[in-house]
N, CA, C and O atoms as CSV, one atom per row, in Angstrom:
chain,resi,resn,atom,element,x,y,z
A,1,UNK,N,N,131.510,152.209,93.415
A,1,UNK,CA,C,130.441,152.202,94.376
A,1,UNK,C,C,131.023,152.644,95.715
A,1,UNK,O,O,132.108,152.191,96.080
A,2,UNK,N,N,130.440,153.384,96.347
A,2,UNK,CA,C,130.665,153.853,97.669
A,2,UNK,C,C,130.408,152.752,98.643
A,2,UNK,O,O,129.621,151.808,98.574
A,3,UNK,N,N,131.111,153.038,99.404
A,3,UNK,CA,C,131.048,152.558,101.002
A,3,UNK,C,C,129.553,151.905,101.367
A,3,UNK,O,O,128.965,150.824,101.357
A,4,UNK,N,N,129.327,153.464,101.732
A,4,UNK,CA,C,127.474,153.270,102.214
A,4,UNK,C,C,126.355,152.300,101.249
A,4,UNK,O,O,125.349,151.720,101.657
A,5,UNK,N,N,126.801,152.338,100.114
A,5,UNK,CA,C,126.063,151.343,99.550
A,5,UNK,C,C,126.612,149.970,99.508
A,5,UNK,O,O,125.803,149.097,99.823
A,6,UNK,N,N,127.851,149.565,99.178
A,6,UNK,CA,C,127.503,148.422,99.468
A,6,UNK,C,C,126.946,147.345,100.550
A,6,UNK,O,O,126.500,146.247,100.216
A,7,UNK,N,N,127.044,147.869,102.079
A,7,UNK,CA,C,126.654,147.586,103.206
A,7,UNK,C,C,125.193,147.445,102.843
A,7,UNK,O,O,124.909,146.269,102.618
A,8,UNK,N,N,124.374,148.122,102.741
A,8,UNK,CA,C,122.829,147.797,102.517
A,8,UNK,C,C,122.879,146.586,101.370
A,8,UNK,O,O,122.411,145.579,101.902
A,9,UNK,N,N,123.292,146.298,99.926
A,9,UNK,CA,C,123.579,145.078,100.073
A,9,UNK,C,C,123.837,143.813,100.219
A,9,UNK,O,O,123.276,142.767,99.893
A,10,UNK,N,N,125.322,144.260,101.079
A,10,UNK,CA,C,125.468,142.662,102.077
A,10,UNK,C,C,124.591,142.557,103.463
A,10,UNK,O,O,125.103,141.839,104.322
A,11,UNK,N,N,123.703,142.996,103.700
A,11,UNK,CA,C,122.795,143.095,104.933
A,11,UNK,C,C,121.664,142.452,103.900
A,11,UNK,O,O,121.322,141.278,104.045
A,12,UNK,N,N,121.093,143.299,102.830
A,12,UNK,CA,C,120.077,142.261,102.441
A,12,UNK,C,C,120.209,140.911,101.760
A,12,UNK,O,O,119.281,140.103,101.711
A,13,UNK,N,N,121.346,140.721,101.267
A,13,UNK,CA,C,122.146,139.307,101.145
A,13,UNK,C,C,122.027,138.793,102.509
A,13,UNK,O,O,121.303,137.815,102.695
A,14,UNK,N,N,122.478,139.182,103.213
A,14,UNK,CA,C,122.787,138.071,104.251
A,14,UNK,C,C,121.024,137.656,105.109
A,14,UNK,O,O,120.476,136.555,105.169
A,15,UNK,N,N,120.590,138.844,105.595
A,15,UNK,CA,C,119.053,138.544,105.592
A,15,UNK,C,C,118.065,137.459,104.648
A,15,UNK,O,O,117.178,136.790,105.178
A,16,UNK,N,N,118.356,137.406,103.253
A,16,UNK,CA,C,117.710,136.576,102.189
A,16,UNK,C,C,118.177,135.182,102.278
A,16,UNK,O,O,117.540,134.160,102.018
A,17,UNK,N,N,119.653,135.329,102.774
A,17,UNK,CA,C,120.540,134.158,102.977
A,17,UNK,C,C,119.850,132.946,104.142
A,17,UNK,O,O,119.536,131.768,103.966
A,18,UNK,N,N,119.778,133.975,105.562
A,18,UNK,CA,C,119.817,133.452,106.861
A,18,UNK,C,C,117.859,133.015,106.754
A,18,UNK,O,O,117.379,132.208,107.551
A,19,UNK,N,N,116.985,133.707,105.661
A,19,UNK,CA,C,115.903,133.469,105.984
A,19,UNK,C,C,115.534,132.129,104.824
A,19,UNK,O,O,114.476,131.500,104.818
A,20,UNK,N,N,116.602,131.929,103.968
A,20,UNK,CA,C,115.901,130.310,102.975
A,20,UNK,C,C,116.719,129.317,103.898
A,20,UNK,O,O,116.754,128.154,103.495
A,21,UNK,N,N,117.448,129.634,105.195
A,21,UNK,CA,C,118.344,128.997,105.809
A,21,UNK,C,C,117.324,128.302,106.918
A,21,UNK,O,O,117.452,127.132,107.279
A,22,UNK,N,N,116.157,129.316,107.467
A,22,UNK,CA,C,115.019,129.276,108.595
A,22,UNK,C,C,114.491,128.445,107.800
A,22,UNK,O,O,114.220,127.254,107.960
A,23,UNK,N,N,114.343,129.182,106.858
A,23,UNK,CA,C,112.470,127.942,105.938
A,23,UNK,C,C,112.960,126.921,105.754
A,23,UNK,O,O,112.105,126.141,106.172
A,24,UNK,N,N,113.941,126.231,105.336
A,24,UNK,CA,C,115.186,124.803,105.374
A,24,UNK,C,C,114.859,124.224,106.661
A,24,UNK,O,O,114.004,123.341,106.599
A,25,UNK,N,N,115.219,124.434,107.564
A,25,UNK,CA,C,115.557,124.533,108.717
A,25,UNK,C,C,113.848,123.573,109.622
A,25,UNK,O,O,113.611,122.525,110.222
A,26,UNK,N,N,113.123,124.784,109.165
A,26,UNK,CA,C,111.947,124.470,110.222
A,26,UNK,C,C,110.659,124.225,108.976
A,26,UNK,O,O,109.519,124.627,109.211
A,27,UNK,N,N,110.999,123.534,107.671
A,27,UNK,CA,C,110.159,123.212,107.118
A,27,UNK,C,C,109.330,121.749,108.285
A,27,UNK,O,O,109.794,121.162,109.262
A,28,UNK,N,N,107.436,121.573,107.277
A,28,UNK,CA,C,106.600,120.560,107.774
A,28,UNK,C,C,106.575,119.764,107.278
A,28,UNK,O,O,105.508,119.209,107.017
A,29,UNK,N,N,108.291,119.088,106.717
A,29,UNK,CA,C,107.886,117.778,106.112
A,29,UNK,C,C,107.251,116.722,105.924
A,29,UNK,O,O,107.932,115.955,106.603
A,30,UNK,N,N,106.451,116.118,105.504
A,30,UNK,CA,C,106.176,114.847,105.931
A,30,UNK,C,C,106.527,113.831,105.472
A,30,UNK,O,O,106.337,112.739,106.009
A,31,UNK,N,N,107.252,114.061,104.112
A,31,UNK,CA,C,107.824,112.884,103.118
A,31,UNK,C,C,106.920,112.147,102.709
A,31,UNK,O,O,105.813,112.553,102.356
A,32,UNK,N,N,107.407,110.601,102.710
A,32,UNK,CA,C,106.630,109.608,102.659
A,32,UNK,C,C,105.336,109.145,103.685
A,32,UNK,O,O,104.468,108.389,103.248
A,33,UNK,N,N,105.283,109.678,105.119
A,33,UNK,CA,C,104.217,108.996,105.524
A,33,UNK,C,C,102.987,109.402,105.007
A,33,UNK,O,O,102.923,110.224,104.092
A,34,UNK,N,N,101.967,108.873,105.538
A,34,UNK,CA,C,100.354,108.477,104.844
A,34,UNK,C,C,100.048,108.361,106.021
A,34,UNK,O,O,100.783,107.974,106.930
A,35,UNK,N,N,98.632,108.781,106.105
A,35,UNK,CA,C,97.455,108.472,107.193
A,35,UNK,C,C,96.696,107.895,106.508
A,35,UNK,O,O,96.485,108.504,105.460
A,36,UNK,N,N,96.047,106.766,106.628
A,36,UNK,CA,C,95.215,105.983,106.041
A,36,UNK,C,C,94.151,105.103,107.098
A,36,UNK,O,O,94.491,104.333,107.997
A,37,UNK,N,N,92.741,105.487,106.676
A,37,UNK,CA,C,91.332,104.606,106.981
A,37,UNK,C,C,91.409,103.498,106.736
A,37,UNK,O,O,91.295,103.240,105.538
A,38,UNK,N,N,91.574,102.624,107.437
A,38,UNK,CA,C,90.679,101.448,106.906
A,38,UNK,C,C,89.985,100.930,107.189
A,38,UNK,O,O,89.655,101.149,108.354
A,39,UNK,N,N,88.989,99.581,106.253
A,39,UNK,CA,C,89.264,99.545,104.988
A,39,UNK,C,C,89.128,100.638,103.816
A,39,UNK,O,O,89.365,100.686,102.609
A,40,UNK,N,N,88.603,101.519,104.845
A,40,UNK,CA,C,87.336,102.622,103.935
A,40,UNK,C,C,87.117,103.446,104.437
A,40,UNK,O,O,86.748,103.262,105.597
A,41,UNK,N,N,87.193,104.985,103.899
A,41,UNK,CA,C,86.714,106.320,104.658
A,41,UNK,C,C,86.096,106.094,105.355
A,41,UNK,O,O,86.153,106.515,106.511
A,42,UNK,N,N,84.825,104.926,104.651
A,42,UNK,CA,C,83.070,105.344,106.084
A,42,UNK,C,C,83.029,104.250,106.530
A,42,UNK,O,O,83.139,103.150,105.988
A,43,UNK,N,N,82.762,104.737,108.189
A,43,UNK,CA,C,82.485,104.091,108.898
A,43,UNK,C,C,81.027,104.008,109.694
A,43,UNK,O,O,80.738,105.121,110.134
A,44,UNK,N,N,80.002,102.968,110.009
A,44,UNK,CA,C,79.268,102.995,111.004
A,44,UNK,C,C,79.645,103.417,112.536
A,44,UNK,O,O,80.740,103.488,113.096
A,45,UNK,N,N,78.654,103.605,112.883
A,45,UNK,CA,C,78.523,104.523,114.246
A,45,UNK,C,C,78.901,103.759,115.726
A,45,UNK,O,O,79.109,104.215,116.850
A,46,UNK,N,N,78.886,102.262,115.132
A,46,UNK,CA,C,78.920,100.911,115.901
A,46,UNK,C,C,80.252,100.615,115.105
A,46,UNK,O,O,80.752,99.547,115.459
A,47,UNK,N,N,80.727,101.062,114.445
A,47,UNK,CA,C,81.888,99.848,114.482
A,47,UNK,C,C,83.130,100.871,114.485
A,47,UNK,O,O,83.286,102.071,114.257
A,48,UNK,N,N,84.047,99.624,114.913
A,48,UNK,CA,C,85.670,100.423,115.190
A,48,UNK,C,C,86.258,101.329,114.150
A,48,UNK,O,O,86.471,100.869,113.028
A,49,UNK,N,N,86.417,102.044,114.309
A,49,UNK,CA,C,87.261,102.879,113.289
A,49,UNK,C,C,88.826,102.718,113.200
A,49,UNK,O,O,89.559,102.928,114.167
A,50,UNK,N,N,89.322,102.287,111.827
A,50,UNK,CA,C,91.082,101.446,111.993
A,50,UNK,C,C,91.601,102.818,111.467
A,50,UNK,O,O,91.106,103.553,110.612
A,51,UNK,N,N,92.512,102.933,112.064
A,51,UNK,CA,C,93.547,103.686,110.939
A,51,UNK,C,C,94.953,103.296,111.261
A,51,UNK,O,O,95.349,102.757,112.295
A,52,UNK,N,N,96.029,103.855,109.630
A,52,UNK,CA,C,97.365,103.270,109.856
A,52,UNK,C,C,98.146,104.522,109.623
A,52,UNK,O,O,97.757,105.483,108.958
A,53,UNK,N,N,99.322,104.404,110.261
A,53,UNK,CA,C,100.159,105.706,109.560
A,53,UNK,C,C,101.203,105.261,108.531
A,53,UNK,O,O,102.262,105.786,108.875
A,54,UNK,N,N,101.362,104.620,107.558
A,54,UNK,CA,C,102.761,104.274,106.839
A,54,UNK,C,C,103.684,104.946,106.643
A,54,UNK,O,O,103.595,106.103,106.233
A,55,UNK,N,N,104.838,104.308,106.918
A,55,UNK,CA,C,106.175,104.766,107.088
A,55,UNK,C,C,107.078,103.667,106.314
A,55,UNK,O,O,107.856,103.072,107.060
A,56,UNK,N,N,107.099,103.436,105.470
A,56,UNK,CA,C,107.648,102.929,104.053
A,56,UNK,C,C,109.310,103.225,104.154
A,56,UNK,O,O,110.079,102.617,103.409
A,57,UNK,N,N,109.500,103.610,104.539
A,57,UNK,CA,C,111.126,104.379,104.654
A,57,UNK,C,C,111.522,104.138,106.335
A,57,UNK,O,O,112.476,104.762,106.801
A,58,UNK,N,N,111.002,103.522,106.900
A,58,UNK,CA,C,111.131,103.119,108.432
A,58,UNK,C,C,111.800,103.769,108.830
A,58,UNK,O,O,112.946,103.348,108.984
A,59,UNK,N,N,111.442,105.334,109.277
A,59,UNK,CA,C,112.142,106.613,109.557
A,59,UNK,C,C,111.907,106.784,110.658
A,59,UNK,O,O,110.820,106.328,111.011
A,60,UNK,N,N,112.575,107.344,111.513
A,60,UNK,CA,C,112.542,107.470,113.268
A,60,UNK,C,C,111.710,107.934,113.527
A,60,UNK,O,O,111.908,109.129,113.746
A,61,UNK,N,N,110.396,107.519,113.690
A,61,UNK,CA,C,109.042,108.735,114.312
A,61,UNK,C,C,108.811,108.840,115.656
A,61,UNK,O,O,108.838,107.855,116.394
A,62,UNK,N,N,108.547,110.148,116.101
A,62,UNK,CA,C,108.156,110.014,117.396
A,62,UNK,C,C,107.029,110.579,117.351
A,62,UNK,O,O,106.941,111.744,116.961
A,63,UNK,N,N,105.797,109.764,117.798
A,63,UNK,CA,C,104.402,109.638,117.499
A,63,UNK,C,C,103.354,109.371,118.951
A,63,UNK,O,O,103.942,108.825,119.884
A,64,UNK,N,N,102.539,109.561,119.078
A,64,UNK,CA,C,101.208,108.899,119.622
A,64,UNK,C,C,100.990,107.577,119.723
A,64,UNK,O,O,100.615,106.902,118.765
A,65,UNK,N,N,101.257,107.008,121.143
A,65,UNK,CA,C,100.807,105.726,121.343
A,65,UNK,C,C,99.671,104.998,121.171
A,65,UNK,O,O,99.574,103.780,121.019
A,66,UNK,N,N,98.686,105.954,121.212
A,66,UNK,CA,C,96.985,105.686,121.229
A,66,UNK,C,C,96.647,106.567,120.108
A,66,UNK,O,O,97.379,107.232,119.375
A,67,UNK,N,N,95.265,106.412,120.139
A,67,UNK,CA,C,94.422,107.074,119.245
A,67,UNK,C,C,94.033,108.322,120.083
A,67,UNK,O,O,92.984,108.836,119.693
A,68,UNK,N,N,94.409,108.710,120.753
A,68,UNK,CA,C,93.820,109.615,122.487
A,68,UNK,C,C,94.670,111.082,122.015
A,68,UNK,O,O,94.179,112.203,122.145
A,69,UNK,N,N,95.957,110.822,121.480
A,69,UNK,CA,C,97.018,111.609,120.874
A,69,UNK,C,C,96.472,112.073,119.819
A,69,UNK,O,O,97.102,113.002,119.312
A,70,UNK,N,N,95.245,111.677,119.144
A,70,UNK,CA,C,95.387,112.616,117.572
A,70,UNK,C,C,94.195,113.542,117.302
A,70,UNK,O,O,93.047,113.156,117.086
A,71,UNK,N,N,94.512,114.498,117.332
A,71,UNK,CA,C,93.505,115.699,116.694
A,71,UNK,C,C,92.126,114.803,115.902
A,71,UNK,O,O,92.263,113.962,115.013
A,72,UNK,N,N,90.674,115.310,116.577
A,72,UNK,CA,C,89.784,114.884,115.799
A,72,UNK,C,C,88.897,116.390,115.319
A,72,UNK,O,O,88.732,117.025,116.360
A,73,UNK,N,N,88.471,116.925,114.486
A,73,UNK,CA,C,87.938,118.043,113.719
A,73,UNK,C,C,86.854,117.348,113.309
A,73,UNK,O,O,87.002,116.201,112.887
A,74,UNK,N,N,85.539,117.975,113.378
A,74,UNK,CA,C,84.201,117.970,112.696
A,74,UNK,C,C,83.875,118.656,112.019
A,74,UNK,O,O,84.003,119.821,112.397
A,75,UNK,N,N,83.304,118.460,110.718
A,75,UNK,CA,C,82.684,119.395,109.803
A,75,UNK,C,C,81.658,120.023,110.119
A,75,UNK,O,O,80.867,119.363,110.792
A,76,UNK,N,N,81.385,120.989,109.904
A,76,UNK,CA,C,80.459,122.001,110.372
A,76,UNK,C,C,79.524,122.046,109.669
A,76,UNK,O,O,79.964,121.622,108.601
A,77,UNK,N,N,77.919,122.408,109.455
A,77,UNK,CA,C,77.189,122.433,108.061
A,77,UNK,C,C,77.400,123.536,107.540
A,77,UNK,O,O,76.851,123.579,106.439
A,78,UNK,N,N,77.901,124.408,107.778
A,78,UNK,CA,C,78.916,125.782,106.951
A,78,UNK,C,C,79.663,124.982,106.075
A,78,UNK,O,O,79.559,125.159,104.861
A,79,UNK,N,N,80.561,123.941,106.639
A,79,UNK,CA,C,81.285,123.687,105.751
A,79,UNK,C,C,82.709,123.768,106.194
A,79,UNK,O,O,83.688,123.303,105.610
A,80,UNK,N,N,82.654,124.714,107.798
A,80,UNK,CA,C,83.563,124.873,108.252
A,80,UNK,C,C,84.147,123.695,109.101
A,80,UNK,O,O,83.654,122.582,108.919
A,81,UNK,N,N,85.229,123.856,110.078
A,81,UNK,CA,C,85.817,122.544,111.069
A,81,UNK,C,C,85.563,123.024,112.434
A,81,UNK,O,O,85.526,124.255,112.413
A,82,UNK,N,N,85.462,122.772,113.060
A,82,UNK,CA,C,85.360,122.932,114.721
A,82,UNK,C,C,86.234,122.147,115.431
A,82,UNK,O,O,86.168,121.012,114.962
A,83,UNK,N,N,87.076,122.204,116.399
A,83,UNK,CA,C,87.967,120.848,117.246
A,83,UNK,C,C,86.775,120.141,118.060
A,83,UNK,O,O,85.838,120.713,118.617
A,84,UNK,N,N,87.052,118.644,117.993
A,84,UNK,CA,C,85.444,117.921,118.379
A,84,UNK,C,C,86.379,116.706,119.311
A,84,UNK,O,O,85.714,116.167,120.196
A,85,UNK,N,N,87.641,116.306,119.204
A,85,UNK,CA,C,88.429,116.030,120.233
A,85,UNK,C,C,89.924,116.569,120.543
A,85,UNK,O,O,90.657,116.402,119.568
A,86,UNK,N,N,90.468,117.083,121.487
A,86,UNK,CA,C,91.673,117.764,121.149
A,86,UNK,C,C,92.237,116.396,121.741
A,86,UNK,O,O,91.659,115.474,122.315
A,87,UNK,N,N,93.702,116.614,121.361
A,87,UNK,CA,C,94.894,115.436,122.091
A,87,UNK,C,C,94.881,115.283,123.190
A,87,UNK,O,O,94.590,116.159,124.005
A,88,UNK,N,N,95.093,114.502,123.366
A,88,UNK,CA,C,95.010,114.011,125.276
A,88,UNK,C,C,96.659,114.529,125.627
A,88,UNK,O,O,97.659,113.859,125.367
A,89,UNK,N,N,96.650,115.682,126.181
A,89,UNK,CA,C,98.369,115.772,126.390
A,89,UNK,C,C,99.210,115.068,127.724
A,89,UNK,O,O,100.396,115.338,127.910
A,90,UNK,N,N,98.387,114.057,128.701
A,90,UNK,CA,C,99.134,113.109,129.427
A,90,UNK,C,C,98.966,111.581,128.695
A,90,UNK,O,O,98.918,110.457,129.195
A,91,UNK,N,N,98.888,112.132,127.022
A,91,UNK,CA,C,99.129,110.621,126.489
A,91,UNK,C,C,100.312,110.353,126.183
A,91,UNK,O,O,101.033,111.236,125.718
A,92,UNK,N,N,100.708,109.239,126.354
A,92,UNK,CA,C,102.381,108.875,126.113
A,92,UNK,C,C,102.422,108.952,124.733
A,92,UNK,O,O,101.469,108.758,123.978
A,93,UNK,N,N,103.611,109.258,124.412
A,93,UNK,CA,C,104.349,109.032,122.986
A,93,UNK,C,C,105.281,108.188,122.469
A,93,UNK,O,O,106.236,108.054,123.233
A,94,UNK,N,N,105.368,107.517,121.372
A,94,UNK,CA,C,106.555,106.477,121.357
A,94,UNK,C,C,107.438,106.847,120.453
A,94,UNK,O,O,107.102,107.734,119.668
A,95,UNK,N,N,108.748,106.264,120.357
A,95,UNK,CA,C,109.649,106.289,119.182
A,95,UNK,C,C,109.588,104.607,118.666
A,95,UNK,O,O,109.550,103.467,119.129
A,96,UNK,N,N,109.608,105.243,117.563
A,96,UNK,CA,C,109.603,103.378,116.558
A,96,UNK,C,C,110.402,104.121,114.820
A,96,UNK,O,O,110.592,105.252,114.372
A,97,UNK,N,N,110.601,102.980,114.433
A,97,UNK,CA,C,110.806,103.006,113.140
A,97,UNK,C,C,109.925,101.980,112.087
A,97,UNK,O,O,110.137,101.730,110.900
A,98,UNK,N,N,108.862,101.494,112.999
A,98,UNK,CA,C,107.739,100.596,112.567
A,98,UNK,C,C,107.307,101.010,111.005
A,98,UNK,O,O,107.023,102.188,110.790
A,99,UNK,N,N,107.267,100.228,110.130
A,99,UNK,CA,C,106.902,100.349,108.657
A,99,UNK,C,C,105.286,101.030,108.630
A,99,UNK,O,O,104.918,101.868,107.807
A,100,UNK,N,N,104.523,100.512,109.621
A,100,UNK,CA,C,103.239,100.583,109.842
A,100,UNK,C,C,103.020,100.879,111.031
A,100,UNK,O,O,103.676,100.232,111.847
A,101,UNK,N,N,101.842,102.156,111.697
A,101,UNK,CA,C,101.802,102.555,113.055
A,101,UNK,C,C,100.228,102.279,113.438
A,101,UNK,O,O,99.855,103.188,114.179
A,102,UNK,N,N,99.319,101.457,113.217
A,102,UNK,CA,C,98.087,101.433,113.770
A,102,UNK,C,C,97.312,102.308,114.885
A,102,UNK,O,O,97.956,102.868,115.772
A,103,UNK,N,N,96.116,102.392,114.819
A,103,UNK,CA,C,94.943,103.247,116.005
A,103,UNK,C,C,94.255,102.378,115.430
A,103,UNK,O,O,94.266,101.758,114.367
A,104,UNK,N,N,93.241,102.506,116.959
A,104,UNK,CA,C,91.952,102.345,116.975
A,104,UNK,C,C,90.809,102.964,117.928
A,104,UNK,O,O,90.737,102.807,119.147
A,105,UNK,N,N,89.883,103.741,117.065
A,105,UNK,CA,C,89.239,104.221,118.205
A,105,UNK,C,C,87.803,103.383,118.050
A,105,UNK,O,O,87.262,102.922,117.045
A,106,UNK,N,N,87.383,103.373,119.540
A,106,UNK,CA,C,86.798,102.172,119.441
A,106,UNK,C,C,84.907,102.727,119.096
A,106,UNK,O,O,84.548,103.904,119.100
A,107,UNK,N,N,84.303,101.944,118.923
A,107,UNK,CA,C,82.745,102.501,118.002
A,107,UNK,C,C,82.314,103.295,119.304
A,107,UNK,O,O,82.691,103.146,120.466
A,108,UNK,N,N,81.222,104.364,118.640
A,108,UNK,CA,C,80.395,105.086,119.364
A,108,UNK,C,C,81.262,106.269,120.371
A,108,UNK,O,O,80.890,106.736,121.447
A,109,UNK,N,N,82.722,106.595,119.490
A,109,UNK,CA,C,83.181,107.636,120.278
A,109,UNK,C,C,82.588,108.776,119.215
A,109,UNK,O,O,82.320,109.837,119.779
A,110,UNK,N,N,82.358,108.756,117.910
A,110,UNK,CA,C,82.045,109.945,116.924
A,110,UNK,C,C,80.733,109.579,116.626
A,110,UNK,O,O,80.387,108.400,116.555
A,111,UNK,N,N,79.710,110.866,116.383
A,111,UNK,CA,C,78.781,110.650,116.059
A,111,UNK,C,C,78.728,110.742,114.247
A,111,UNK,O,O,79.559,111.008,113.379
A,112,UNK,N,N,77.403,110.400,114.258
A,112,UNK,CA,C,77.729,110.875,112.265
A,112,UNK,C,C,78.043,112.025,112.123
A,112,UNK,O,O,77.959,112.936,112.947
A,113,UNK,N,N,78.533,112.055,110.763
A,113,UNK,CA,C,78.837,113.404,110.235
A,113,UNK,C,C,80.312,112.902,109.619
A,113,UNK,O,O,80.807,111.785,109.469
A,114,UNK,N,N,80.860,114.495,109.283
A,114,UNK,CA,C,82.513,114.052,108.301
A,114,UNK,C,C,83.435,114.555,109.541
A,114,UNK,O,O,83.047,115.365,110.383
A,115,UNK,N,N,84.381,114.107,109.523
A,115,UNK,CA,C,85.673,113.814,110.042
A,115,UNK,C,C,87.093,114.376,109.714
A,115,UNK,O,O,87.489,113.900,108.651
A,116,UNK,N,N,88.020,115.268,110.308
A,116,UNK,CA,C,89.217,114.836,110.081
A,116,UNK,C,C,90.406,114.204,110.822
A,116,UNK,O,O,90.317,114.795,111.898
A,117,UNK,N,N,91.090,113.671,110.897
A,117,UNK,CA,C,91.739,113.239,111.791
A,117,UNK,C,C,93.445,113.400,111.654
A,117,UNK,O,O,94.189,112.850,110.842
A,118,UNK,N,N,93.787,114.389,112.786
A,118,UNK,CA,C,95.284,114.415,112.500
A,118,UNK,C,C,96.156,113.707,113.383
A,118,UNK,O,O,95.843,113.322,114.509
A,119,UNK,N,N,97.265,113.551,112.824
A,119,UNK,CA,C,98.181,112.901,113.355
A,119,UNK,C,C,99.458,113.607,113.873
A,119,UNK,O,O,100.361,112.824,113.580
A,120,UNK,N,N,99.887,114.456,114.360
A,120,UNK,CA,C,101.127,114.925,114.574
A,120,UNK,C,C,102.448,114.714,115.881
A,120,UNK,O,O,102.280,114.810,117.097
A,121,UNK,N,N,103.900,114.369,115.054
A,121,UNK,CA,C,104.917,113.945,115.447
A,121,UNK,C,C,106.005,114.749,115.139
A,121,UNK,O,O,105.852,115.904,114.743
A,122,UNK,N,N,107.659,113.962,115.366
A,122,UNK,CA,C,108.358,114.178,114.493
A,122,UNK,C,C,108.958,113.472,114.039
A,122,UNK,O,O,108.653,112.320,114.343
A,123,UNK,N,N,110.294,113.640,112.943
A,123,UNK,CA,C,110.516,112.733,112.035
A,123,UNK,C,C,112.172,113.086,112.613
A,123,UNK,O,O,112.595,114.129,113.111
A,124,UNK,N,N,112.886,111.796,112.331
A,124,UNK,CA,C,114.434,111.855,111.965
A,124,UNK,C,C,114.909,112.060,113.405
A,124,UNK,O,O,114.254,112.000,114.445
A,125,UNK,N,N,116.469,112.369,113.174
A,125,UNK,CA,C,117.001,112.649,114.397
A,125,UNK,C,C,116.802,114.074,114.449
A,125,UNK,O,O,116.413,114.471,115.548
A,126,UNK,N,N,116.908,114.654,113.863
A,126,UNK,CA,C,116.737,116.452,114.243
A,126,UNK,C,C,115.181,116.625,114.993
A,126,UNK,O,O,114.803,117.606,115.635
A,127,UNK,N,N,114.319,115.227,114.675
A,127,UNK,CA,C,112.986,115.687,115.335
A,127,UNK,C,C,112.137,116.372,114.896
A,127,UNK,O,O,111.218,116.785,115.603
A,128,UNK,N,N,112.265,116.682,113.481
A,128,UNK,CA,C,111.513,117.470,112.022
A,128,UNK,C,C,109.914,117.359,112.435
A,128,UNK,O,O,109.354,116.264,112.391
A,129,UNK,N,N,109.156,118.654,112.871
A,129,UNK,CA,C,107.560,118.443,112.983
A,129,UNK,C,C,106.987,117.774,111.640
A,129,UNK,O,O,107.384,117.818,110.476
A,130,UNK,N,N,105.938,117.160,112.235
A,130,UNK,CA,C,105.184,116.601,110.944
A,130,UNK,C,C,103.619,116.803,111.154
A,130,UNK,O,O,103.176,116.990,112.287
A,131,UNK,N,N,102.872,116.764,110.141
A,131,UNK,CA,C,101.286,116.374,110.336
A,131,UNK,C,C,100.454,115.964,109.176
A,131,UNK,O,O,99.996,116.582,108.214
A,132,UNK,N,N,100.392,114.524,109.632
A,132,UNK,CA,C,99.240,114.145,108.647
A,132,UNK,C,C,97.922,114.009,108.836
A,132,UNK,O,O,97.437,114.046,109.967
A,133,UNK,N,N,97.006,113.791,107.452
A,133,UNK,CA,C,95.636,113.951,108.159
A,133,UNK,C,C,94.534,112.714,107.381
A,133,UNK,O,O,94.857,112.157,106.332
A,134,UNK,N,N,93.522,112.494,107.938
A,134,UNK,CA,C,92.692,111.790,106.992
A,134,UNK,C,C,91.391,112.087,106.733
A,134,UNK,O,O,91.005,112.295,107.883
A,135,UNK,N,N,90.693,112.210,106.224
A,135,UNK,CA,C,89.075,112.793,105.897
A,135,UNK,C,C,88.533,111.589,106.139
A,135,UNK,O,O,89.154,110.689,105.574
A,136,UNK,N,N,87.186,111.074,107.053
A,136,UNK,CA,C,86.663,110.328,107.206
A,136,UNK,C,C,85.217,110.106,107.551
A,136,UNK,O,O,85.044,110.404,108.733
A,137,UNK,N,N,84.063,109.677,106.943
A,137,UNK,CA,C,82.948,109.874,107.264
A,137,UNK,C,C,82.171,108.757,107.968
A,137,UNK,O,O,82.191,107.610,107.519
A,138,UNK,N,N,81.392,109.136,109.226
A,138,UNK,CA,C,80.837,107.869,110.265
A,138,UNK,C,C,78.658,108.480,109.910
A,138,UNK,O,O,77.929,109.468,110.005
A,139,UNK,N,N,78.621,107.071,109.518
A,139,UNK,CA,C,76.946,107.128,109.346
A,139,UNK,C,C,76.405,106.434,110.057
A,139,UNK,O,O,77.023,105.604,110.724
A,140,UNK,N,N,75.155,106.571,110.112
A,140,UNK,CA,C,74.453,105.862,111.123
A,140,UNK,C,C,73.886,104.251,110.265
A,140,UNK,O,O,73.389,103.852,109.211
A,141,UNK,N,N,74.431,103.729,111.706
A,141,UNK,CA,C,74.121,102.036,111.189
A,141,UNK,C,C,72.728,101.709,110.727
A,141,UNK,O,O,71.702,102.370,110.887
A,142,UNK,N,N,72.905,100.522,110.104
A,142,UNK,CA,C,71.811,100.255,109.350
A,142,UNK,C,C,71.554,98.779,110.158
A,142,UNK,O,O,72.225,97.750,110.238
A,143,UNK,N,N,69.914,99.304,110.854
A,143,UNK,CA,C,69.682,97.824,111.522
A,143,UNK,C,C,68.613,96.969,110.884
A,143,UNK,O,O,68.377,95.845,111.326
């Protein structure tokens, strides 16, 4: 083999190399955590909406102090999402290794309709992005 060819190659070796090295690198892990409703996807229009983030592996998160921090999305009657609250970006953030991370947003901030709700942080010491989410539906109370 000549010269000139092997160079093309070790250039696309090393390119194939340095790019499963990026996707490694700057994967959206999320591992083990969970976003979770409770008790129950649906909620009335009057009452608090709980949610938890579990962290089962009490892994270094750096997260959203409030509920003010997390992406809220509305379903559209398309079917599509719309942003219906964005993050509050002078909301503080915390570091914990808390097993369990609680919110609460309090009744009569969402109207009916379906819901998603994200959560995004990072994880570990490298600070690994993360995002979890939850599907949640608020109906109108029954008086």
């Amino acid at each position: 083999m000549t010269a000139w060819m092997a160079k093309p190659r070790v250039l696309a070796v090393g390119i194939l190399t340095a790019g499963l090295l990026l996707a490694g690198c700057v994967s959206n892990s999320q591992g083990d955590l969970t976003l979770l409703a409770e008790p129950t996807n649906t909620f009335g229009v009057d009452e608090e909406i709980r949610i938890a983030l579990a962290n089962p592996s009490q892994s270094m998160l750096f997260v959203p102090a409030s509920w003010a921090g997390l992406a809220v999305y509305r379903q559209l009657p398309s079917q599509g999402w719309e942003e219906h609250i964005l993050p509050d970006i002078f909301q503080p953030m915390q570091a914990t290794t808390a097993s369990r991370i609680e919110y609460s947003i309090p009744s009569g901030i969402l109207e009916p309709g379906n819901y998603k709700l994200v959560l995004q942080g990072r994880k570990g010491e490298e600070g690994t992005p993360f995002s979890v989410e939850v599907n949640l539906m608020v109906v109108q109370s029954q008086s």
